[in-house]
Amino acid sequence: MRTRSSLRTLAVSFLGQILNLILLFVSRRLFVQCFTQEYLGVNGLFSNILTVLSLAELGIGTAMIHGLYRPAAIGDKAGICRLMNLYRVLYGAVGSVVLVLGIVLIPVLPYFVQESGIPGLRLIYCMYLFDTVAGYFLSYKQAVLAAYQEAWRTTAVTQAARSAQILLQMLVIVYLGNFYIYIAVQMCSQLTANIILSRIVSRRYPYLRENRKEYPARETIKELFREVWALSMHRLGGVVVSHTDNLIISTFRGLALVGIYSNYQMVLNSIRLMMSYIYNSFSPAIGNLAASKDWERIYEIFNALDLLLSLLYGWLALCLAALFNPFIRLYFGVDYVLPLPVVVLIVLDFHLHGMRQVILRFRDGMGLYWYDRYKPVAEIPLNLVISVVLVRYLGIAGVVTGTIISSLLTNFWIEPFVFFRYGVRKEWKHKFLQYYVCRMMHAAVLIVDSSVLLLLHMRLPVQNFADWTFWGIFCTVLYGLTAFLVFHRRREWKYLWTKGLEQWKALRRKMLW
């Protein structure tokens, strides 16, 4: 049941995201032809500002889903009602706080923007603010779908709304060329998706409307706020490290550079979103498995998923290092291309972030976030100090370097330590060391393949999209062969191969039937 639900969520996510990815690239090409680099920068800057404001959420969403896993598994409808009543109140409070903080920031917006000729910046910011705040009053119900392992419904609606949004925005660019209407379309599509999902939850789980006044016991609330406190620290670290880059670049280097960087971010964010559908599709199953407290089974599944995601992120990193700049040059123009060393740093940051995701899913699903709650206390100042100092001399490279160094000094060892010490438990020291041995093997594969690509790439540069496609196929074959030689004897590889064959045979039987 867990595997079937995860694969259904994954299938819906991927099909929708592939369509949206194609539409997004067409839309961005039209955008750069119609609007200046500063408009691209505004989109990235205001998104970052509102993400920082979303710190008011404090990780309530993650605590919500984790708290709902057990009552959903045992069919405790009354317990789910009480928790959802509490979450409704908390999310309403969060939305109100974000609204107030957002309004307070309006007078100081010019301090984050250098030399911008864009009219109506405050109006554009208010539109982004409304879009963010509205989601808090409607999206909390979606936690129920995740708890019942029906996250594919959320994905299907959000993907459909996203497709409609991009198509409408393309029409706005071509026929109206109005940035305000462009943002209004985004607001309406996300609002519509949240309303539809809210109604789906109400219809599928009508018992949620039967009792809207009872709340969990004092002990449950106390435990919830204990988890929220720990999660708030993690959220603080994640937001500051991942979503202040554009703020720093805009403040010290201007919106135009943010606009150039935003094309690289668009590609990476699209890939991250697709990858998130993979590991998020397994999150409810991980939470369900964690409730069983079968530690050996948990470790077995962790190893399999870790190998799967590590191989995927290794392949993506190799392809990005070779193909990122040629794609930007061919699709957007040479004016939007960053120097290769900067791109290598951006790809390294992407790779390090991706390699953490399986650990984080297990940490959240098993409720282990209390043990490393103070990690951001070291991570945040490291990131901000290094980024602010280096951005003056290195620009984007300095900001990305700050993120990489802070991650290596904190996340790289603290998160695995917490998972193995408090999640795996049995023989955790030995398994902890094995984890890093495997990391070194993945790094060796990437170093060898990158060296081969660098030697060949210098002699055969990319001149057109046919060359670009050839290099993409070559990267895939090269990495696939190297990874197979290194990892095919591992038990996790055999487990993934067996599971894949089982699901393929089951799919074929359904299709033939």
Short mmCIF file of C-alpha atoms in Angstrom, two decimals:
data_model
loop_
_atom_site.label_atom_id
_atom_site.label_comp_id
_atom_site.label_asym_id
_atom_site.label_seq_id
_atom_site.Cartn_x
_atom_site.Cartn_y
_atom_site.Cartn_z
CA MET A 1 0.00 0.00 0.00
CA ARG A 2 2.79 2.42 0.91
CA THR A 3 4.69 1.72 -2.32
CA ARG A 4 1.56 1.99 -4.50
CA SER A 5 0.56 5.31 -2.95
CA SER A 6 4.09 6.69 -3.33
CA LEU A 7 4.32 5.63 -6.97
CA ARG A 8 0.90 7.10 -7.77
CA THR A 9 1.95 10.43 -6.28
CA LEU A 10 5.23 10.25 -8.17
CA ALA A 11 3.56 9.47 -11.52
CA VAL A 12 1.07 12.33 -11.22
CA SER A 13 3.83 14.71 -10.13
CA PHE A 14 6.18 13.86 -12.95
CA LEU A 15 3.64 13.97 -15.75
CA GLY A 16 2.38 17.35 -14.60
CA GLN A 17 5.82 18.78 -13.98
CA ILE A 18 7.20 17.74 -17.37
CA LEU A 19 4.34 19.58 -19.06
CA ASN A 20 4.81 22.61 -16.81
CA LEU A 21 8.56 22.57 -17.37
CA ILE A 22 8.10 22.82 -21.13
CA LEU A 23 5.56 25.61 -20.73
CA LEU A 24 7.78 27.42 -18.21
CA PHE A 25 10.77 27.56 -20.54
CA VAL A 26 8.64 28.86 -23.41
CA SER A 27 7.13 31.44 -21.07
CA ARG A 28 10.54 32.56 -19.77
CA ARG A 29 11.82 32.97 -23.34
CA LEU A 30 8.88 35.24 -24.10
CA PHE A 31 9.46 37.07 -20.79
CA VAL A 32 13.09 37.98 -21.51
CA GLN A 33 12.08 39.19 -24.97
CA CYS A 34 9.33 41.46 -23.61
CA PHE A 35 10.70 42.66 -20.26
CA THR A 36 14.14 43.80 -19.07
CA GLN A 37 16.54 41.98 -16.72
CA GLU A 38 15.27 44.14 -13.83
CA TYR A 39 11.79 42.60 -14.09
CA LEU A 40 13.33 39.14 -13.75
CA GLY A 41 15.17 40.43 -10.70
CA VAL A 42 11.96 41.79 -9.13
CA ASN A 43 10.36 38.36 -9.36
CA GLY A 44 13.27 36.68 -7.59
CA LEU A 45 13.75 39.45 -5.03
CA PHE A 46 10.15 39.71 -3.82
CA SER A 47 9.79 35.94 -3.73
CA ASN A 48 12.82 35.80 -1.43
CA ILE A 49 11.52 38.59 0.81
CA LEU A 50 8.18 36.86 1.31
CA THR A 51 9.87 33.53 1.91
CA VAL A 52 11.83 35.18 4.72
CA LEU A 53 8.56 36.55 6.12
CA SER A 54 7.13 33.03 6.01
CA LEU A 55 9.44 32.24 8.93
CA ALA A 56 6.34 33.11 10.95
CA GLU A 57 5.05 29.68 9.92
CA LEU A 58 7.69 28.21 12.28
CA GLY A 59 7.44 24.71 10.83
CA ILE A 60 3.81 24.26 11.86
CA GLY A 61 3.05 22.53 8.55
CA THR A 62 5.60 19.76 9.13
CA ALA A 63 4.43 19.29 12.72
CA MET A 64 0.84 19.11 11.45
CA ILE A 65 1.54 16.26 9.07
CA HIS A 66 3.70 14.37 11.57
CA GLY A 67 1.01 14.73 14.24
CA LEU A 68 -1.68 13.41 11.88
CA TYR A 69 0.14 10.23 10.79
CA ARG A 70 -0.78 8.16 13.83
CA PRO A 71 -4.48 9.11 14.21
CA ALA A 72 -4.91 8.61 10.43
CA ALA A 73 -3.27 5.18 10.61
CA ILE A 74 -5.57 3.98 13.42
CA GLY A 75 -8.72 5.72 12.15
CA ASP A 76 -9.03 8.17 15.05
CA LYS A 77 -11.38 10.69 13.38
CA ALA A 78 -12.03 12.59 16.60
CA GLY A 79 -8.29 13.05 17.15
CA ILE A 80 -7.85 14.31 13.59
CA CYS A 81 -10.71 16.81 14.08
CA ARG A 82 -9.15 18.21 17.23
CA LEU A 83 -5.75 18.59 15.60
CA MET A 84 -7.19 20.24 12.48
CA ASN A 85 -9.12 22.73 14.62
CA LEU A 86 -5.87 23.71 16.29
CA TYR A 87 -4.04 23.94 12.98
CA ARG A 88 -6.76 26.16 11.52
CA VAL A 89 -6.29 28.65 14.35
CA LEU A 90 -2.48 28.52 14.12
CA TYR A 91 -2.41 29.04 10.36
CA GLY A 92 -4.86 31.92 10.63
CA ALA A 93 -2.52 33.54 13.14
CA VAL A 94 0.49 32.93 10.88
CA GLY A 95 -1.28 34.50 7.90
CA SER A 96 -2.12 37.56 9.97
CA VAL A 97 1.46 37.93 11.22
CA VAL A 98 2.89 37.63 7.68
CA LEU A 99 0.41 40.27 6.47
CA VAL A 100 1.41 42.73 9.21
CA LEU A 101 5.15 42.14 8.72
CA GLY A 102 4.74 42.48 4.98
CA ILE A 103 2.99 45.83 5.33
CA VAL A 104 5.66 47.07 7.75
CA LEU A 105 8.34 46.35 5.13
CA ILE A 106 6.72 48.47 2.40
CA PRO A 107 8.46 51.78 3.32
CA VAL A 108 11.94 50.20 3.32
CA LEU A 109 11.68 48.33 0.01
CA PRO A 110 13.92 50.83 -1.85
CA TYR A 111 16.86 49.85 0.38
CA PHE A 112 16.83 46.36 -1.20
CA VAL A 113 16.75 47.66 -4.77
CA GLN A 114 19.62 49.43 -6.52
CA GLU A 115 19.10 51.57 -9.64
CA SER A 116 15.73 50.18 -10.65
CA GLY A 117 13.67 51.93 -13.30
CA ILE A 118 10.59 49.77 -12.67
CA PRO A 119 7.47 51.82 -11.82
CA GLY A 120 5.05 50.74 -9.11
CA LEU A 121 7.42 48.49 -7.15
CA ARG A 122 5.29 48.81 -4.02
CA LEU A 123 2.14 47.76 -5.90
CA ILE A 124 3.93 44.72 -7.33
CA TYR A 125 5.16 43.83 -3.85
CA CYS A 126 1.64 44.11 -2.41
CA MET A 127 0.36 41.71 -5.07
CA TYR A 128 3.02 39.17 -4.10
CA LEU A 129 2.14 39.72 -0.43
CA PHE A 130 -1.56 39.05 -0.99
CA ASP A 131 -0.74 35.88 -2.93
CA THR A 132 1.37 34.59 -0.01
CA VAL A 133 -1.04 35.52 2.79
CA ALA A 134 -4.12 34.05 1.09
CA GLY A 135 -2.49 30.62 1.01
CA TYR A 136 -2.23 30.39 4.80
CA PHE A 137 -5.99 30.62 5.29
CA LEU A 138 -6.76 27.82 2.83
CA SER A 139 -3.82 25.44 2.49
CA TYR A 140 -3.79 23.95 6.02
CA LYS A 141 -6.42 21.34 5.04
CA GLN A 142 -4.01 19.71 2.61
CA ALA A 143 -2.21 18.11 5.57
CA VAL A 144 -5.09 15.63 5.82
CA LEU A 145 -4.44 14.37 2.29
CA ALA A 146 -0.77 13.80 3.13
CA ALA A 147 -1.66 11.96 6.35
CA TYR A 148 -3.98 9.60 4.43
CA GLN A 149 -1.30 9.08 1.73
CA GLU A 150 -3.38 10.92 -0.88
CA ALA A 151 -0.88 13.66 -1.63
CA TRP A 152 -1.29 12.87 -5.33
CA ARG A 153 -4.59 14.75 -5.24
CA THR A 154 -2.80 17.88 -4.03
CA THR A 155 -0.20 17.46 -6.73
CA ALA A 156 -2.75 16.94 -9.50
CA VAL A 157 -4.67 20.12 -8.66
CA THR A 158 -1.60 22.29 -8.14
CA GLN A 159 -0.02 21.05 -11.37
CA ALA A 160 -3.20 21.72 -13.36
CA ALA A 161 -3.46 25.21 -11.88
CA ARG A 162 0.20 25.82 -12.63
CA SER A 163 -0.28 24.80 -16.27
CA ALA A 164 -3.25 27.15 -16.65
CA GLN A 165 -1.27 29.94 -14.98
CA ILE A 166 1.71 29.64 -17.33
CA LEU A 167 -0.50 29.50 -20.44
CA LEU A 168 -2.44 32.59 -19.36
CA GLN A 169 0.78 34.43 -18.50
CA MET A 170 2.14 33.65 -21.96
CA LEU A 171 -0.96 35.21 -23.50
CA VAL A 172 -0.52 38.26 -21.28
CA ILE A 173 3.11 38.66 -22.38
CA VAL A 174 2.33 38.29 -26.10
CA TYR A 175 -0.85 40.36 -26.34
CA LEU A 176 -0.71 42.79 -23.40
CA GLY A 177 2.91 43.07 -22.27
CA ASN A 178 1.65 44.15 -18.83
CA PHE A 179 3.66 42.98 -15.82
CA TYR A 180 0.88 43.80 -13.33
CA ILE A 181 -1.63 41.55 -15.12
CA TYR A 182 1.12 38.91 -15.35
CA ILE A 183 1.38 38.85 -11.54
CA ALA A 184 -2.42 39.00 -11.12
CA VAL A 185 -2.74 35.77 -13.13
CA GLN A 186 -0.30 34.09 -10.73
CA MET A 187 -2.33 35.26 -7.74
CA CYS A 188 -5.62 33.98 -9.14
CA SER A 189 -4.30 30.56 -10.17
CA GLN A 190 -2.79 29.75 -6.78
CA LEU A 191 -5.87 31.03 -4.97
CA THR A 192 -8.08 28.85 -7.18
CA ALA A 193 -5.95 25.76 -6.54
CA ASN A 194 -6.18 26.25 -2.76
CA ILE A 195 -9.96 26.70 -2.91
CA ILE A 196 -10.39 23.54 -4.99
CA LEU A 197 -8.22 21.48 -2.63
CA SER A 198 -10.07 22.83 0.39
CA ARG A 199 -13.36 21.65 -1.13
CA ILE A 200 -11.91 18.24 -2.01
CA VAL A 201 -10.87 17.71 1.60
CA SER A 202 -14.28 18.84 2.87
CA ARG A 203 -16.06 16.47 0.52
CA ARG A 204 -13.84 13.41 1.13
CA TYR A 205 -13.64 13.89 4.88
CA PRO A 206 -16.96 15.43 5.93
CA TYR A 207 -16.37 14.51 9.57
CA LEU A 208 -13.93 17.44 9.74
CA ARG A 209 -16.95 19.80 9.71
CA GLU A 210 -18.83 17.99 12.47
CA ASN A 211 -16.79 19.28 15.37
CA ARG A 212 -14.94 22.56 14.92
CA LYS A 213 -14.73 23.60 18.57
CA GLU A 214 -12.82 20.85 20.38
CA TYR A 215 -9.03 21.00 20.65
CA PRO A 216 -6.34 18.48 21.63
CA ALA A 217 -5.49 17.82 25.26
CA ARG A 218 -3.01 20.08 27.01
CA GLU A 219 -0.29 17.40 26.85
CA THR A 220 -0.73 17.02 23.08
CA ILE A 221 -0.54 20.78 22.56
CA LYS A 222 2.55 20.96 24.72
CA GLU A 223 4.24 18.24 22.65
CA LEU A 224 3.17 19.95 19.43
CA PHE A 225 4.72 23.25 20.46
CA ARG A 226 7.87 21.44 21.51
CA GLU A 227 8.11 20.09 17.94
CA VAL A 228 7.23 23.49 16.47
CA TRP A 229 10.04 25.08 18.48
CA ALA A 230 12.55 22.60 17.06
CA LEU A 231 11.16 22.94 13.54
CA SER A 232 11.20 26.73 13.75
CA MET A 233 14.95 26.62 14.23
CA HIS A 234 15.35 24.39 11.18
CA ARG A 235 13.05 26.59 9.14
CA LEU A 236 15.00 29.66 10.19
CA GLY A 237 18.22 28.09 8.95
CA GLY A 238 16.70 26.84 5.71
CA VAL A 239 15.10 30.18 4.82
CA VAL A 240 18.09 32.36 5.70
CA VAL A 241 20.57 30.13 3.88
CA SER A 242 18.47 29.39 0.78
CA HIS A 243 16.37 32.50 0.32
CA THR A 244 18.54 35.49 1.10
CA ASP A 245 20.88 35.18 -1.91
CA ASN A 246 18.81 37.50 -4.10
CA LEU A 247 18.47 40.00 -1.25
CA ILE A 248 22.24 40.17 -0.81
CA ILE A 249 22.96 40.34 -4.55
CA SER A 250 20.30 43.02 -5.14
CA THR A 251 21.52 45.13 -2.21
CA PHE A 252 25.21 45.06 -3.18
CA ARG A 253 25.19 44.40 -6.95
CA GLY A 254 21.78 45.49 -8.30
CA LEU A 255 18.61 43.96 -9.78
CA ALA A 256 20.14 43.31 -13.23
CA LEU A 257 22.53 40.69 -11.80
CA VAL A 258 19.63 39.12 -9.90
CA GLY A 259 17.81 38.92 -13.23
CA ILE A 260 20.72 37.06 -14.87
CA TYR A 261 21.02 34.71 -11.89
CA SER A 262 17.25 34.11 -11.93
CA ASN A 263 17.44 32.13 -15.19
CA TYR A 264 19.83 29.69 -13.55
CA GLN A 265 17.59 29.61 -10.49
CA MET A 266 14.55 28.93 -12.67
CA VAL A 267 16.22 25.85 -14.18
CA LEU A 268 17.45 24.61 -10.79
CA ASN A 269 14.13 25.28 -9.06
CA SER A 270 12.31 23.36 -11.78
CA ILE A 271 14.65 20.41 -11.30
CA ARG A 272 14.38 20.67 -7.51
CA LEU A 273 10.60 20.65 -7.80
CA MET A 274 10.66 17.51 -9.94
CA MET A 275 13.05 15.83 -7.53
CA SER A 276 10.96 16.92 -4.56
CA TYR A 277 8.05 14.99 -6.05
CA ILE A 278 10.19 11.87 -5.83
CA TYR A 279 11.20 12.14 -2.20
CA ASN A 280 7.99 13.85 -1.06
CA SER A 281 5.97 11.05 -2.64
CA PHE A 282 7.66 8.73 -0.16
CA SER A 283 7.30 11.05 2.86
CA PRO A 284 3.86 9.78 3.97
CA ALA A 285 5.11 6.18 3.60
CA ILE A 286 8.18 7.03 5.69
CA GLY A 287 5.96 8.54 8.40
CA ASN A 288 3.72 5.49 8.31
CA LEU A 289 6.74 3.16 8.50
CA ALA A 290 8.27 5.16 11.36
CA ALA A 291 5.08 4.66 13.38
CA SER A 292 5.74 0.89 13.24
CA LYS A 293 9.15 1.38 14.96
CA ASP A 294 10.66 -1.41 12.82
CA TRP A 295 14.19 0.02 12.96
CA GLU A 296 15.84 -2.57 10.69
CA ARG A 297 13.20 -2.06 8.02
CA ILE A 298 13.55 1.71 8.34
CA TYR A 299 17.32 1.44 7.81
CA GLU A 300 16.85 -0.86 4.80
CA ILE A 301 14.41 1.55 3.12
CA PHE A 302 16.67 4.49 3.94
CA ASN A 303 19.65 2.89 2.22
CA ALA A 304 17.61 2.10 -0.88
CA LEU A 305 16.15 5.60 -1.19
CA ASP A 306 19.49 7.22 -0.40
CA LEU A 307 21.18 5.30 -3.22
CA LEU A 308 18.35 6.14 -5.63
CA LEU A 309 18.41 9.87 -4.88
CA SER A 310 22.22 10.02 -4.77
CA LEU A 311 22.45 8.48 -8.24
CA LEU A 312 19.83 10.85 -9.62
CA TYR A 313 21.48 13.93 -8.12
CA GLY A 314 24.90 12.77 -9.30
CA TRP A 315 23.61 12.42 -12.87
CA LEU A 316 21.92 15.84 -12.67
CA ALA A 317 25.05 17.52 -11.33
CA LEU A 318 27.19 16.06 -14.12
CA CYS A 319 24.71 17.10 -16.82
CA LEU A 320 24.30 20.59 -15.37
CA ALA A 321 28.04 21.20 -15.17
CA ALA A 322 28.41 20.30 -18.85
CA LEU A 323 25.17 21.68 -20.30
CA PHE A 324 24.05 24.62 -18.14
CA ASN A 325 25.93 27.45 -19.84
CA PRO A 326 25.39 26.14 -23.40
CA PHE A 327 21.65 25.98 -22.72
CA ILE A 328 21.49 29.52 -21.29
CA ARG A 329 23.54 30.86 -24.22
CA LEU A 330 21.48 29.11 -26.89
CA TYR A 331 18.08 29.80 -25.33
CA PHE A 332 18.36 33.21 -23.65
CA GLY A 333 21.43 34.76 -25.28
CA VAL A 334 25.06 35.35 -24.41
CA ASP A 335 24.15 38.36 -22.21
CA TYR A 336 22.57 35.99 -19.68
CA VAL A 337 25.59 33.63 -19.33
CA LEU A 338 27.64 33.48 -16.12
CA PRO A 339 31.36 32.49 -16.00
CA LEU A 340 31.99 28.73 -15.82
CA PRO A 341 33.60 28.80 -12.31
CA VAL A 342 30.45 30.49 -10.98
CA VAL A 343 28.27 27.85 -12.63
CA VAL A 344 30.38 25.05 -11.13
CA LEU A 345 29.82 26.56 -7.66
CA ILE A 346 26.07 26.84 -8.32
CA VAL A 347 25.94 23.18 -9.39
CA LEU A 348 27.98 22.08 -6.35
CA ASP A 349 25.54 23.89 -4.05
CA PHE A 350 22.63 22.21 -5.86
CA HIS A 351 24.27 18.79 -5.48
CA LEU A 352 25.01 19.20 -1.76
CA HIS A 353 21.45 20.34 -1.13
CA GLY A 354 20.03 17.38 -3.02
CA MET A 355 22.16 14.79 -1.22
CA ARG A 356 20.62 15.91 2.10
CA GLN A 357 17.01 15.34 1.15
CA VAL A 358 16.58 11.68 2.06
CA ILE A 359 18.07 12.27 5.52
CA LEU A 360 15.71 15.22 6.01
CA ARG A 361 12.64 13.22 4.96
CA PHE A 362 13.46 10.49 7.47
CA ARG A 363 14.24 13.06 10.17
CA ASP A 364 10.86 14.73 9.69
CA GLY A 365 8.94 11.47 9.30
CA MET A 366 10.48 10.06 12.48
CA GLY A 367 10.18 13.32 14.43
CA LEU A 368 13.93 13.63 15.07
CA TYR A 369 14.17 17.37 14.46
CA TRP A 370 14.47 18.12 18.20
CA TYR A 371 17.99 16.70 18.40
CA ASP A 372 19.62 19.13 15.94
CA ARG A 373 17.45 22.15 16.66
CA TYR A 374 20.44 24.40 17.44
CA LYS A 375 22.29 23.62 14.19
CA PRO A 376 21.03 26.87 12.53
CA VAL A 377 22.67 28.89 15.33
CA ALA A 378 26.01 28.06 13.68
CA GLU A 379 24.81 27.77 10.08
CA ILE A 380 23.12 31.19 9.76
CA PRO A 381 25.98 33.48 10.88
CA LEU A 382 28.48 31.44 8.85
CA ASN A 383 26.38 31.82 5.73
CA LEU A 384 25.54 35.50 6.12
CA VAL A 385 29.02 36.68 7.12
CA ILE A 386 30.82 34.80 4.34
CA SER A 387 28.22 35.77 1.73
CA VAL A 388 28.16 39.48 2.61
CA VAL A 389 31.95 39.71 2.72
CA LEU A 390 32.56 37.82 -0.54
CA VAL A 391 29.69 39.30 -2.60
CA ARG A 392 31.58 42.61 -2.77
CA TYR A 393 34.53 40.94 -4.47
CA LEU A 394 33.11 37.86 -6.22
CA GLY A 395 29.46 38.74 -6.83
CA ILE A 396 27.22 35.67 -7.21
CA ALA A 397 30.19 33.34 -6.65
CA GLY A 398 30.76 34.87 -3.21
CA VAL A 399 27.14 34.36 -2.15
CA VAL A 400 27.08 30.74 -3.33
CA THR A 401 30.44 30.07 -1.66
CA GLY A 402 28.97 31.23 1.65
CA THR A 403 26.14 28.74 1.28
CA ILE A 404 28.49 25.87 0.41
CA ILE A 405 30.92 26.49 3.28
CA SER A 406 28.18 26.88 5.90
CA SER A 407 26.52 23.67 4.70
CA LEU A 408 29.73 21.64 4.79
CA LEU A 409 30.56 22.83 8.30
CA THR A 410 27.09 22.07 9.72
CA ASN A 411 24.52 20.08 7.69
CA PHE A 412 27.03 17.73 6.13
CA TRP A 413 27.77 15.93 9.40
CA ILE A 414 25.12 16.98 11.96
CA GLU A 415 22.05 15.74 10.06
CA PRO A 416 23.44 12.24 9.35
CA PHE A 417 24.70 12.01 12.94
CA VAL A 418 21.20 12.72 14.33
CA PHE A 419 19.54 10.21 12.01
CA PHE A 420 21.94 7.36 12.79
CA ARG A 421 22.28 8.13 16.51
CA TYR A 422 18.58 8.58 17.30
CA GLY A 423 16.83 6.96 14.33
CA VAL A 424 18.87 3.89 13.37
CA ARG A 425 20.21 3.31 16.90
CA LYS A 426 21.50 -0.26 16.53
CA GLU A 427 25.20 -0.31 15.55
CA TRP A 428 24.77 3.32 14.56
CA LYS A 429 28.48 4.25 14.63
CA HIS A 430 29.40 1.59 12.10
CA LYS A 431 26.48 2.53 9.85
CA PHE A 432 27.35 6.21 10.22
CA LEU A 433 30.84 5.55 8.85
CA GLN A 434 29.42 3.40 6.03
CA TYR A 435 27.26 6.34 5.01
CA TYR A 436 30.32 8.52 4.43
CA VAL A 437 32.18 5.77 2.62
CA CYS A 438 29.26 5.66 0.21
CA ARG A 439 29.41 9.47 -0.12
CA MET A 440 33.08 9.22 -1.05
CA MET A 441 32.26 6.64 -3.72
CA HIS A 442 29.66 8.96 -5.24
CA ALA A 443 32.16 11.84 -5.19
CA ALA A 444 34.79 9.67 -6.91
CA VAL A 445 32.34 8.78 -9.70
CA LEU A 446 31.57 12.46 -10.30
CA ILE A 447 35.25 13.50 -10.27
CA VAL A 448 36.23 10.82 -12.80
CA ASP A 449 33.29 11.56 -15.11
CA SER A 450 33.79 15.33 -14.85
CA SER A 451 37.45 14.97 -15.80
CA VAL A 452 36.53 12.95 -18.90
CA LEU A 453 33.89 15.49 -19.89
CA LEU A 454 36.22 18.45 -19.40
CA LEU A 455 38.87 16.95 -21.69
CA LEU A 456 36.34 16.17 -24.42
CA HIS A 457 34.27 19.32 -24.04
CA MET A 458 37.25 21.59 -24.68
CA ARG A 459 37.77 19.94 -28.08
CA LEU A 460 34.10 19.66 -29.08
CA PRO A 461 32.21 22.79 -27.94
CA VAL A 462 28.41 23.07 -28.14
CA GLN A 463 27.37 25.09 -31.19
CA ASN A 464 23.64 24.29 -31.43
CA PHE A 465 20.87 22.27 -29.77
CA ALA A 466 21.84 19.15 -31.72
CA ASP A 467 25.28 19.28 -30.10
CA TRP A 468 23.63 20.01 -26.76
CA THR A 469 21.43 16.92 -27.09
CA PHE A 470 24.42 14.77 -28.04
CA TRP A 471 26.31 15.88 -24.94
CA GLY A 472 23.27 15.21 -22.77
CA ILE A 473 23.09 11.63 -24.07
CA PHE A 474 26.84 11.22 -23.66
CA CYS A 475 26.72 12.45 -20.04
CA THR A 476 23.88 10.04 -19.28
CA VAL A 477 25.65 7.02 -20.79
CA LEU A 478 28.96 7.88 -19.17
CA TYR A 479 27.46 8.34 -15.70
CA GLY A 480 25.22 5.28 -16.06
CA LEU A 481 28.14 3.00 -16.94
CA THR A 482 30.38 4.37 -14.19
CA ALA A 483 27.66 4.17 -11.53
CA PHE A 484 26.78 0.61 -12.58
CA LEU A 485 30.40 -0.52 -12.28
CA VAL A 486 30.75 1.02 -8.82
CA PHE A 487 27.37 0.26 -7.22
CA HIS A 488 25.73 -2.74 -8.96
CA ARG A 489 26.91 -5.23 -6.32
CA ARG A 490 25.41 -3.31 -3.42
CA ARG A 491 22.34 -4.78 -1.74
CA GLU A 492 20.42 -1.49 -2.17
CA TRP A 493 20.94 -1.63 -5.95
CA LYS A 494 19.50 -5.15 -6.08
CA TYR A 495 16.59 -4.10 -3.87
CA LEU A 496 15.74 -1.17 -6.15
CA TRP A 497 16.04 -3.36 -9.25
CA THR A 498 13.72 -6.00 -7.78
CA LYS A 499 11.14 -3.43 -6.67
CA GLY A 500 11.27 -1.74 -10.05
CA LEU A 501 10.62 -5.02 -11.85
CA GLU A 502 7.71 -5.83 -9.51
CA GLN A 503 6.02 -2.51 -10.18
CA TRP A 504 6.65 -2.79 -13.93
CA LYS A 505 5.07 -6.27 -14.05
CA ALA A 506 2.10 -5.04 -12.02
CA LEU A 507 1.65 -2.11 -14.41
CA ARG A 508 1.81 -4.39 -17.44
CA ARG A 509 -0.82 -6.71 -15.96
CA LYS A 510 -3.16 -3.74 -15.43
CA MET A 511 -2.60 -2.47 -18.97
CA LEU A 512 -3.22 -5.91 -20.52
CA TRP A 513 -6.29 -6.45 -18.37
#
